[in-house]
Each structure stands twice: as C-alpha cells, then as structure tokens.
PDB file of C-alpha atoms in Angstrom:
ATOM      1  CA  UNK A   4     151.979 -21.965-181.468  1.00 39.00           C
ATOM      2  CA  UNK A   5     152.098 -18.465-180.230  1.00 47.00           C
ATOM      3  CA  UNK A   6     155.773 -17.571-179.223  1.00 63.00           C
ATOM      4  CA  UNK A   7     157.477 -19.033-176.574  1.00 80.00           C
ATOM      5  CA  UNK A   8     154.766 -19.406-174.404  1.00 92.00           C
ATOM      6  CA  UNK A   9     155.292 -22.574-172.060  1.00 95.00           C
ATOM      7  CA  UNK A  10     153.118 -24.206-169.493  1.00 97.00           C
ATOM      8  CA  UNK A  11     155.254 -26.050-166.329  1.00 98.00           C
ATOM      9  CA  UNK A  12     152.703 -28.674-164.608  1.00 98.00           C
ATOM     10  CA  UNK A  13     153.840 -30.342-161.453  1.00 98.00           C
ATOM     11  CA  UNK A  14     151.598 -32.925-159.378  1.00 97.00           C
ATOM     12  CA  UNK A  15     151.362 -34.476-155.460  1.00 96.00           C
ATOM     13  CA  UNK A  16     149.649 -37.511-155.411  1.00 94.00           C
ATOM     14  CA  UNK A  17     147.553 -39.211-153.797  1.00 92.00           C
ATOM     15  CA  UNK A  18     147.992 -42.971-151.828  1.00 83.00           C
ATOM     16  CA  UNK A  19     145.474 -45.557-151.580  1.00 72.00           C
ATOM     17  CA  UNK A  20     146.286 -49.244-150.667  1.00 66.00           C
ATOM     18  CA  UNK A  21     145.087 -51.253-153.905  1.00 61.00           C
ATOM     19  CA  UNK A  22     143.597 -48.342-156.217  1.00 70.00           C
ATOM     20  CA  UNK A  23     145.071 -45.568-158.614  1.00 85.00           C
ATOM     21  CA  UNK A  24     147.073 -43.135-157.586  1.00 91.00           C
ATOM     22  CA  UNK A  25     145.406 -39.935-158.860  1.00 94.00           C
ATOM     23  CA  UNK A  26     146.221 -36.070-158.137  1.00 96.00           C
ATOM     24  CA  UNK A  27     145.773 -34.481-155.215  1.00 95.00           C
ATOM     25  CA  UNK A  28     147.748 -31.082-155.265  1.00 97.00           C
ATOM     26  CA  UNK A  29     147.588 -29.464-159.133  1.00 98.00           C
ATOM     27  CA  UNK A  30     150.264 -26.421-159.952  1.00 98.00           C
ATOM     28  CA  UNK A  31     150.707 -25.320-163.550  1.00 98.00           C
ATOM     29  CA  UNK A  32     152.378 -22.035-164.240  1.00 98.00           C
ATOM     30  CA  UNK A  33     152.875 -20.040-167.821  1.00 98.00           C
ATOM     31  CA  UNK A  34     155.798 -18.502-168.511  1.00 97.00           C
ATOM     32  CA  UNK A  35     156.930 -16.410-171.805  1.00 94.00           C
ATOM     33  CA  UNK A  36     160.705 -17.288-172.937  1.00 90.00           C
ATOM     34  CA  UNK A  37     162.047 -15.011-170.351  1.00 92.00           C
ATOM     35  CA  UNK A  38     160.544 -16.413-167.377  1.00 94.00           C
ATOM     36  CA  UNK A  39     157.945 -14.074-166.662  1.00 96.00           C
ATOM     37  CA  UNK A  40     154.572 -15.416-165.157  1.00 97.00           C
ATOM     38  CA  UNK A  41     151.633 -14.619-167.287  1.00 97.00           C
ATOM     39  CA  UNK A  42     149.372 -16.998-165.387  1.00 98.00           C
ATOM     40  CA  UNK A  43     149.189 -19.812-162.961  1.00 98.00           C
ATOM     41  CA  UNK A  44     147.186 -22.078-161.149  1.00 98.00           C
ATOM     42  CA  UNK A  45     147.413 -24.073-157.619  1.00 98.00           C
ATOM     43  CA  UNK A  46     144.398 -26.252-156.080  1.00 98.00           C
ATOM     44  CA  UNK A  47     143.967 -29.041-154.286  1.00 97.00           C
ATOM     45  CA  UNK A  48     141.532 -31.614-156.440  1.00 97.00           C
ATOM     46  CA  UNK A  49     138.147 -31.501-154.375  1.00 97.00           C
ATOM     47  CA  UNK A  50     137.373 -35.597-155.714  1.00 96.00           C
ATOM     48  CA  UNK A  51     140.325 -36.808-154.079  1.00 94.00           C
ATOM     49  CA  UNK A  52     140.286 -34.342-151.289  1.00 89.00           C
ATOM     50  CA  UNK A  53     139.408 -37.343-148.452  1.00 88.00           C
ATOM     51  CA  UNK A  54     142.483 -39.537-149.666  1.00 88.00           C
ATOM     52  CA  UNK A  55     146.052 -39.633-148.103  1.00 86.00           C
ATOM     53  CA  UNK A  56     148.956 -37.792-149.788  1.00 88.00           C
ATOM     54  CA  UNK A  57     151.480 -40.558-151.134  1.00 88.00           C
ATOM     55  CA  UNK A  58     153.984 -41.150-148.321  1.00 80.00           C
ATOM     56  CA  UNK A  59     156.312 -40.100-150.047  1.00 81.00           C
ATOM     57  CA  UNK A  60     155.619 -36.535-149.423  1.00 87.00           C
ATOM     58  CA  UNK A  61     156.342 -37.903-145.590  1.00 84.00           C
ATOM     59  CA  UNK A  62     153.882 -38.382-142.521  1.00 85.00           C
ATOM     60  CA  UNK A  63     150.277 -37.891-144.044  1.00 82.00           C
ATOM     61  CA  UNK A  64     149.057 -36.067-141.291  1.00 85.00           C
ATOM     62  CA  UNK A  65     152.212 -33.435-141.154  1.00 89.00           C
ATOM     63  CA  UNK A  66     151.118 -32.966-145.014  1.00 91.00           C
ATOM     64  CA  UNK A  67     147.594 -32.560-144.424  1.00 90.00           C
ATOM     65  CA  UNK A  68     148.485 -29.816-142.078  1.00 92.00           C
ATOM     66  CA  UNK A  69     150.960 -28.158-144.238  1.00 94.00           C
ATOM     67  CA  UNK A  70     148.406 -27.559-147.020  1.00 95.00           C
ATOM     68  CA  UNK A  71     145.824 -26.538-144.560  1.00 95.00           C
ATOM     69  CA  UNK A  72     148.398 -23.586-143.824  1.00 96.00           C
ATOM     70  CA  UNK A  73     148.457 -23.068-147.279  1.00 97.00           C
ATOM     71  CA  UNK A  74     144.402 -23.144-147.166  1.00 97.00           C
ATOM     72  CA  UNK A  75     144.463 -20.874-144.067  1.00 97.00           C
ATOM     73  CA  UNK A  76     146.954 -18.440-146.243  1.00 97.00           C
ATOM     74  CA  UNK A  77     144.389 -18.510-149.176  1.00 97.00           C
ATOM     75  CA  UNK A  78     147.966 -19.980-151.302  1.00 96.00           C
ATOM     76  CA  UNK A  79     145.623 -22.682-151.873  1.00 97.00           C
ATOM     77  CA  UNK A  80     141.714 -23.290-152.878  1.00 97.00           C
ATOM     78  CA  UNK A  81     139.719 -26.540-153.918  1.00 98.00           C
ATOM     79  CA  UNK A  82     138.781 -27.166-157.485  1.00 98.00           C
ATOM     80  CA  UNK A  83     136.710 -29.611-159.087  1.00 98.00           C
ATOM     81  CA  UNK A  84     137.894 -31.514-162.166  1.00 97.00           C
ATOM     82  CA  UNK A  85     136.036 -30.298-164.212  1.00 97.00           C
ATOM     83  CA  UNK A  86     136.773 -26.781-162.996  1.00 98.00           C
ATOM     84  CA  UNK A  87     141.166 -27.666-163.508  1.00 98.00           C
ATOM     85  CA  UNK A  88     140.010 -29.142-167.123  1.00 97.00           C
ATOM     86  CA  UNK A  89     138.098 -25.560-167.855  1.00 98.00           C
ATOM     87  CA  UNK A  90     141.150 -23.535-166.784  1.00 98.00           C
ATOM     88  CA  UNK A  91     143.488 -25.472-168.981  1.00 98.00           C
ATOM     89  CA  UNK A  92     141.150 -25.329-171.693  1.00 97.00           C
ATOM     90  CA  UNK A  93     141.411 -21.764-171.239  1.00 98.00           C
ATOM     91  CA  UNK A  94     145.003 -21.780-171.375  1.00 97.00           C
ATOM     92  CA  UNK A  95     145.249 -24.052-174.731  1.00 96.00           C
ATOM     93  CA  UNK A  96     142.887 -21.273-176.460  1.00 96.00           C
ATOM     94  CA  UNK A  97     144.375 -18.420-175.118  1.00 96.00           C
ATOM     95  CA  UNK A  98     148.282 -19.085-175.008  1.00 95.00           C
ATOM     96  CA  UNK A  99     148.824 -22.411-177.143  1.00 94.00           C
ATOM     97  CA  UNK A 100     151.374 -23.390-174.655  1.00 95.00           C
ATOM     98  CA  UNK A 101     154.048 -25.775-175.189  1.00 93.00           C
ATOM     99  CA  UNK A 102     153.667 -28.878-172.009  1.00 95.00           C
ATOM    100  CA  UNK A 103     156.222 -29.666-169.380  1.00 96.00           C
ATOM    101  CA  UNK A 104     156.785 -30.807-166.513  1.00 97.00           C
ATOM    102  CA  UNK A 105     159.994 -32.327-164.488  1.00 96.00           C
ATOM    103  CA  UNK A 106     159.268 -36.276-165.578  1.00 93.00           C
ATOM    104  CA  UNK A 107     156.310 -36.155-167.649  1.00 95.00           C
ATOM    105  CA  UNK A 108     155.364 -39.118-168.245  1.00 93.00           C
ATOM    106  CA  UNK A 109     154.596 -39.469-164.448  1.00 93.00           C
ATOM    107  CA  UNK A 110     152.512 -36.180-164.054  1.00 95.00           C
ATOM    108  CA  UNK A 111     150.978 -36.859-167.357  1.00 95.00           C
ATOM    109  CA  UNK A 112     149.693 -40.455-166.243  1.00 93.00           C
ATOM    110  CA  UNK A 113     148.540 -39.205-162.435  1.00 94.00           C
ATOM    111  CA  UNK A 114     146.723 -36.560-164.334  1.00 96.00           C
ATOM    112  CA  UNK A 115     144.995 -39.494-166.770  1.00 94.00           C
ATOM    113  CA  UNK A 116     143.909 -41.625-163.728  1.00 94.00           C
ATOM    114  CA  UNK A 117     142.158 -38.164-162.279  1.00 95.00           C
ATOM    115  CA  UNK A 118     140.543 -37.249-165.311  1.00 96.00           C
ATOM    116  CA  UNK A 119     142.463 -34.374-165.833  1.00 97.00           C
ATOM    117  CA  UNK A 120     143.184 -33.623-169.804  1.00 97.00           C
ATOM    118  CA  UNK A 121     146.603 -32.413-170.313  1.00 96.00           C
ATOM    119  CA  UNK A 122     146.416 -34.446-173.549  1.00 94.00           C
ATOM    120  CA  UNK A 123     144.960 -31.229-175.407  1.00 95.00           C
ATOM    121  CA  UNK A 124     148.607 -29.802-175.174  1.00 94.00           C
ATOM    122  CA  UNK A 125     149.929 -31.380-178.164  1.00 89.00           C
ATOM    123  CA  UNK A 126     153.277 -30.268-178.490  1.00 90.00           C
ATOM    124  CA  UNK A 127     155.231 -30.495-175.022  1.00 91.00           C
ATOM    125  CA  UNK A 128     158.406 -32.432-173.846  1.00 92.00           C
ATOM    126  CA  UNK A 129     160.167 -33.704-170.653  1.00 92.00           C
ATOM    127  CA  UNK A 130     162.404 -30.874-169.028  1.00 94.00           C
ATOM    128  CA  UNK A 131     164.191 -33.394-166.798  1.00 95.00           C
ATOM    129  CA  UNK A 132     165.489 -35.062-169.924  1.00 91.00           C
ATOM    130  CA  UNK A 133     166.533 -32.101-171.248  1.00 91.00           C
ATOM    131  CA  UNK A 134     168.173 -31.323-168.173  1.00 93.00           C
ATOM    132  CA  UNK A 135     169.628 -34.690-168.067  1.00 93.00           C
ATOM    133  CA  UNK A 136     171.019 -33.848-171.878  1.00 88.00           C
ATOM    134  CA  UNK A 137     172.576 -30.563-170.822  1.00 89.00           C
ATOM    135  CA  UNK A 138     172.546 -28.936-167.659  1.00 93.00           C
ATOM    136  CA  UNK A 139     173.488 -31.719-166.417  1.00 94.00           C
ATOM    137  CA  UNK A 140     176.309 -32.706-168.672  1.00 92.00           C
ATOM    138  CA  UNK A 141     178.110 -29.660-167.571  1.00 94.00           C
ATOM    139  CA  UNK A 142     181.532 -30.258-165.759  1.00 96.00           C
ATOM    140  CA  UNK A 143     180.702 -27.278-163.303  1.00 97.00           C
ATOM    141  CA  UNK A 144     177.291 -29.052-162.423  1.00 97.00           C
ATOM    142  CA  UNK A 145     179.444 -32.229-161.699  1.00 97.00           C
ATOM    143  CA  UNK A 146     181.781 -30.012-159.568  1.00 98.00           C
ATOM    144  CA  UNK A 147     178.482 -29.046-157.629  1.00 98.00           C
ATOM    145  CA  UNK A 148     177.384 -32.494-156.624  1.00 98.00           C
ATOM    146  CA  UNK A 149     180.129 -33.285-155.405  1.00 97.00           C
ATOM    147  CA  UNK A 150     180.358 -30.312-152.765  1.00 97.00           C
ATOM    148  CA  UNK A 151     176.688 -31.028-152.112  1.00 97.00           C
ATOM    149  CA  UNK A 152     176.709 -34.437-151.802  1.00 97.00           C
ATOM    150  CA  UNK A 153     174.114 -34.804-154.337  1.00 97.00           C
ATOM    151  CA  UNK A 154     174.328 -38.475-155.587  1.00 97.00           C
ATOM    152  CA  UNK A 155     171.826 -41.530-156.064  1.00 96.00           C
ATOM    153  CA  UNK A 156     172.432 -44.410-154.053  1.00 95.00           C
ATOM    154  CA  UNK A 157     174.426 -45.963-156.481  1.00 95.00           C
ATOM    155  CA  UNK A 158     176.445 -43.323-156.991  1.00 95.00           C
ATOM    156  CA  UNK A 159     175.880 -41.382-160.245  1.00 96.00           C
ATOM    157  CA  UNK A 160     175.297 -37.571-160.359  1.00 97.00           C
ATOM    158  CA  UNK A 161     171.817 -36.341-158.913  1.00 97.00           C
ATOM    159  CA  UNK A 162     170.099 -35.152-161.578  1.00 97.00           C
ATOM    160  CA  UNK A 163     166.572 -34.260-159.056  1.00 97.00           C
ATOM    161  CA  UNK A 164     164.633 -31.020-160.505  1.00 97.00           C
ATOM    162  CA  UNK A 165     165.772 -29.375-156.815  1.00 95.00           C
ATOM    163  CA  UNK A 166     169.134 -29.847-157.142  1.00 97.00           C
ATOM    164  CA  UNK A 167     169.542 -28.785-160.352  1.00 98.00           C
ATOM    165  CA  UNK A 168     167.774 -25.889-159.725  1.00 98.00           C
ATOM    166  CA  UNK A 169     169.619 -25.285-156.384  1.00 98.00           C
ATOM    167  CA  UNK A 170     172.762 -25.519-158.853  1.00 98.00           C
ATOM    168  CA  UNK A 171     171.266 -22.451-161.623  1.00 97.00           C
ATOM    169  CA  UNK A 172     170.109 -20.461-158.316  1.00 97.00           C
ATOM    170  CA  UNK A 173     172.053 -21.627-155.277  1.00 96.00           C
ATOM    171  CA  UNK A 174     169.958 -18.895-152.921  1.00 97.00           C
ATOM    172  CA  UNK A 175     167.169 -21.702-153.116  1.00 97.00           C
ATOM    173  CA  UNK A 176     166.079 -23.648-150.477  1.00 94.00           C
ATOM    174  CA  UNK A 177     165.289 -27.304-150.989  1.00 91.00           C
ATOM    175  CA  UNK A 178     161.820 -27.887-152.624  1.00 93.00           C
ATOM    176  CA  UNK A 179     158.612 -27.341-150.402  1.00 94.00           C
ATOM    177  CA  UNK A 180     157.381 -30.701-152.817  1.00 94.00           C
ATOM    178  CA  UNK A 181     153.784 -29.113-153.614  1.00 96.00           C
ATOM    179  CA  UNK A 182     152.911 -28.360-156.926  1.00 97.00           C
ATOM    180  CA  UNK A 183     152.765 -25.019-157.367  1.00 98.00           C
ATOM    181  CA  UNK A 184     155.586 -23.948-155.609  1.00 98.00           C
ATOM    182  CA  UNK A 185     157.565 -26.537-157.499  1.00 98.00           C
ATOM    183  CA  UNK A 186     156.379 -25.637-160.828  1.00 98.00           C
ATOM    184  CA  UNK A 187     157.129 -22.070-160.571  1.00 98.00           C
ATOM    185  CA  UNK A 188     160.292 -21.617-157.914  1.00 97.00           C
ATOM    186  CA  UNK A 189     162.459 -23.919-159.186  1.00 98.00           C
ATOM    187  CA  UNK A 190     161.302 -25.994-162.198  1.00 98.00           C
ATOM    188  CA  UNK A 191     160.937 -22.928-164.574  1.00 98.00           C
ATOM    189  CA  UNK A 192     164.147 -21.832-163.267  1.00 97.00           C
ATOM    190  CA  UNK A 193     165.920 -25.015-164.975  1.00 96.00           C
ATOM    191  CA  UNK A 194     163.124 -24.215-167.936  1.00 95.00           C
ATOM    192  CA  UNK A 195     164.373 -20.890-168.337  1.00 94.00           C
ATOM    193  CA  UNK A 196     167.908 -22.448-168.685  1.00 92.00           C
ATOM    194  CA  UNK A 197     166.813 -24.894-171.231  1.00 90.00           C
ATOM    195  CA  UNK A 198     164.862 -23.002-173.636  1.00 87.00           C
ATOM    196  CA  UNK A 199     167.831 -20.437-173.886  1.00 83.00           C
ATOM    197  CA  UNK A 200     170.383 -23.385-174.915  1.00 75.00           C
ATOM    198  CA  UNK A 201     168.953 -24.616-177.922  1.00 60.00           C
ATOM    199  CA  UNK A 202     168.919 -22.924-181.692  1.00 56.00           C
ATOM    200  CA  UNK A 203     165.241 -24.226-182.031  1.00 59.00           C
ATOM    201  CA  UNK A 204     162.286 -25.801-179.961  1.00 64.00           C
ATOM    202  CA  UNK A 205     161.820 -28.325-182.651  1.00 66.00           C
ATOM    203  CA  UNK A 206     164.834 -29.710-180.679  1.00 69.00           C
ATOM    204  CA  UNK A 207     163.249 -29.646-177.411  1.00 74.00           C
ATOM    205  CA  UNK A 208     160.080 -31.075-178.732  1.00 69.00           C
ATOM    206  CA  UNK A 209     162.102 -34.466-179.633  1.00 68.00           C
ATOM    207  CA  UNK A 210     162.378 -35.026-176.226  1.00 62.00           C
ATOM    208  CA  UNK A 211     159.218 -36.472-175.797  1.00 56.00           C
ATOM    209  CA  UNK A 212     155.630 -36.342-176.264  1.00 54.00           C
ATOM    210  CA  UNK A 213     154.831 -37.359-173.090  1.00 53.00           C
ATOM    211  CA  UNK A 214     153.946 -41.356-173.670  1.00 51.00           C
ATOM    212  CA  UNK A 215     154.451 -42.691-169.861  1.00 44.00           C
ATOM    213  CA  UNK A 216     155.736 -45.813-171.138  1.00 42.00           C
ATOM    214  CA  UNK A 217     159.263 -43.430-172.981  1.00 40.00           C
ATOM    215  CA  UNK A 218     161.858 -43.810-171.738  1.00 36.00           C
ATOM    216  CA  UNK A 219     164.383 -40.998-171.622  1.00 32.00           C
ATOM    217  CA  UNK A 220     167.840 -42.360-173.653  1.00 38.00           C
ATOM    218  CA  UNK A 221     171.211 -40.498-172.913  1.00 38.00           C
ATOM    219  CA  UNK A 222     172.723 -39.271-175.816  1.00 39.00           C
ATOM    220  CA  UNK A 223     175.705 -41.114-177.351  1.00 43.00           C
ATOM    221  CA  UNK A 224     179.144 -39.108-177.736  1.00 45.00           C
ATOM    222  CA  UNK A 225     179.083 -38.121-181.517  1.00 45.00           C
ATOM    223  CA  UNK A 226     175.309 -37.207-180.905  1.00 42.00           C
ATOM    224  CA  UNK A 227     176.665 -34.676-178.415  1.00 38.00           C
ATOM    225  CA  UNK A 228     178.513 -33.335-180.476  1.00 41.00           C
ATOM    226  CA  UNK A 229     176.202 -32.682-183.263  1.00 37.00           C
ATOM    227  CA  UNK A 230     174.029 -31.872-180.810  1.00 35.00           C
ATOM    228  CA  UNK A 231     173.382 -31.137-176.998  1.00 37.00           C
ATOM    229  CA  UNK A 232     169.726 -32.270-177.342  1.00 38.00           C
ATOM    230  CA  UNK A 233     169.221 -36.155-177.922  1.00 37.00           C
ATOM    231  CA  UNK A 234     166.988 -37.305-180.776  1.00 35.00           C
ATOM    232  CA  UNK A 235     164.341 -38.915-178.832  1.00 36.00           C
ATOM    233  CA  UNK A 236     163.266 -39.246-175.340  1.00 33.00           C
TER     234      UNK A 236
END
C-alpha cells in the first residue's frame, strides 16, 4: 500500500421491474489521510443510461432532470464500463488505494451486476460500520439525534452516512443522494474522522472485506474496551 491513500465509492442505482439492479450514477473520490482530493471521478454509466433511477432516489422523472442539470453544468459526463473499469485500474496502479464506501457490501454488489471491478481493490472495509463502532457510540452524537430527530422507525439512533456527517460538520445540508457528491461532501468527512481514531488501519481493515452477504456485528462491552474497532464486520 502506498500511505494513507483511500478511495470513497458511492453508487445510484438503477430500477427495473424483474431484472438486476445495476449502477447508474458512479462517484469515487481519493483522498490522502488528511482529506485532501488527489483525484475523483463522477459519470453516469452509458449501458444503463435508458433505465429508471431506483425510486428510491424519488419521482424518476424529477431525477432524470436533476442529473441532466448536472449534464447541462458539465458536473456530470457518460462513461462506458469499460471506460469506469480503465480509470479504476488506473487508480489501483497509481495510488494502491484502500476501498470504501458507506455500506459496502451494497455498492460492491450493484457494481458486480454492472460489470464494474472494484474487486481489484483488495484491501478495503465498510466506513458505516466503523462509524457504527465509533462515531456513533459517542454520547455527544446521541445528544445530536435527539435534537435532530434522527431515529429509525423503531426507534434506535440514526446511524445514516448524512446524519452522521451533518453531526462532524453541522454547516451541511442534507445529502443531494448522487454519487459523487456523496462520496466526497460528506462520506469522506466521516472517513476523515475514522482514519484519525484508530492506532492502525490493520484495525479498520477487520471491518470487512466487502463480502455482500457480512454482516456488520456491534461490538460487545469488554471488546470496547480493548478496543473501539470490532473484530469483524
């Protein structure tokens, strides 16, 4: 690995009645250890460019214009494949970043249905279990969610990449949910955080090689205390 050199990937995807849900907005941004941008990447996949954004992202056709503002703003550009496989292939030569991404086992599986090889990145982890293993755990970011409202439905703390970067950085506004933006406003925020808590990254790399199928496991009380980072994700 070359030193603290990181790579943050976030995803939109795509929504198709009955078939894969695949990529359909790419960010990735590289940051050194103290969160400066070396390089960074955000295109819209040019395969799956005739497919609906997942409605989750809210009324496909008010997303379809929002990136086409993005498009009209040159913020955005299409990109084969192929083309997003070259770049990061670039990147893995150039940087030896280490992978991650705000649930990665979800951006690293939407990524494997598109053909796009984050795979290559071998060491990497899951920054929103390490969030959930400190940041998180802090009594002040308790105190925040509850003058913010920010709960699940059944009532436990929050523990969403946008709140919990709206908690580091409270100037933020909430997440624009497109990839780059994501990836490098407010997820390497929490990344800077998380890197900077920890005596070694061999303790964030136990987090999680990014298997979809791992699960992230809190941390028992005597593991907390040897430790703020759990021993496996």
């Amino acid at each position: 690995m070359k030193k603290h050199t990181y790579i943050i990937v976030d995803v939109e995807t795509t929504f198709t009645r009955g078939e894969t849900d695949t990529v359909a907005d790419f960010g990735a941004v590289i940051v050194d250890r103290q969160n400066r941008i070396i390089d960074s990447l955000g295109v819209l996949v040019t395969e799956e460019s005739e497919k609906d954004f997942h409605f989750a992202l809210g009324n496909p056709k008010a997303t379809k214009d929002k990136y086409q503002l993005l498009l009209n703003a040159g913020k955005r550009s299409y990109m084969t494949v192929a083309e997003i496989n070259d770049w990061l292939e670039m990147v893995a030569l150039k940087y030896s970043p280490v992978l991650t991404a705000y649930n990665i086992g979800f951006d690293m599986a939407k990524c494997r249905n598109t053909g796009i090889y984050l795979d290559r990145f071998d060491q990497r982890f899951c920054l929103w279990g390490a969030a959930k293993s400190t940041i998180c755990l802090e009594p002040e970011y308790a105190d925040w969610c509850a003058q913010n409202m920010a709960y699940t439905d059944s009532g436990n703390l929050s523990t969403k990449a946008d709140y919990v970067a709206q908690y580091l950085d409270p100037t933020l506004p909430p997440e624009p949910h497109t990839a780059l933006e994501d990836a490098r406003d407010y997820e390497s925020i929490i990344l800077y955080r998380i890197i900077n808590c920890p005596s070694t990254r061999a303790q964030i790399l136990k987090l999680g090689r990014g298997n979809p199928c791992l699960l992230y496991t809190s941390p028992s009380p005597r593991d907390r205390q040897k430790s703020r980072m759990p021993s496996s994700a």
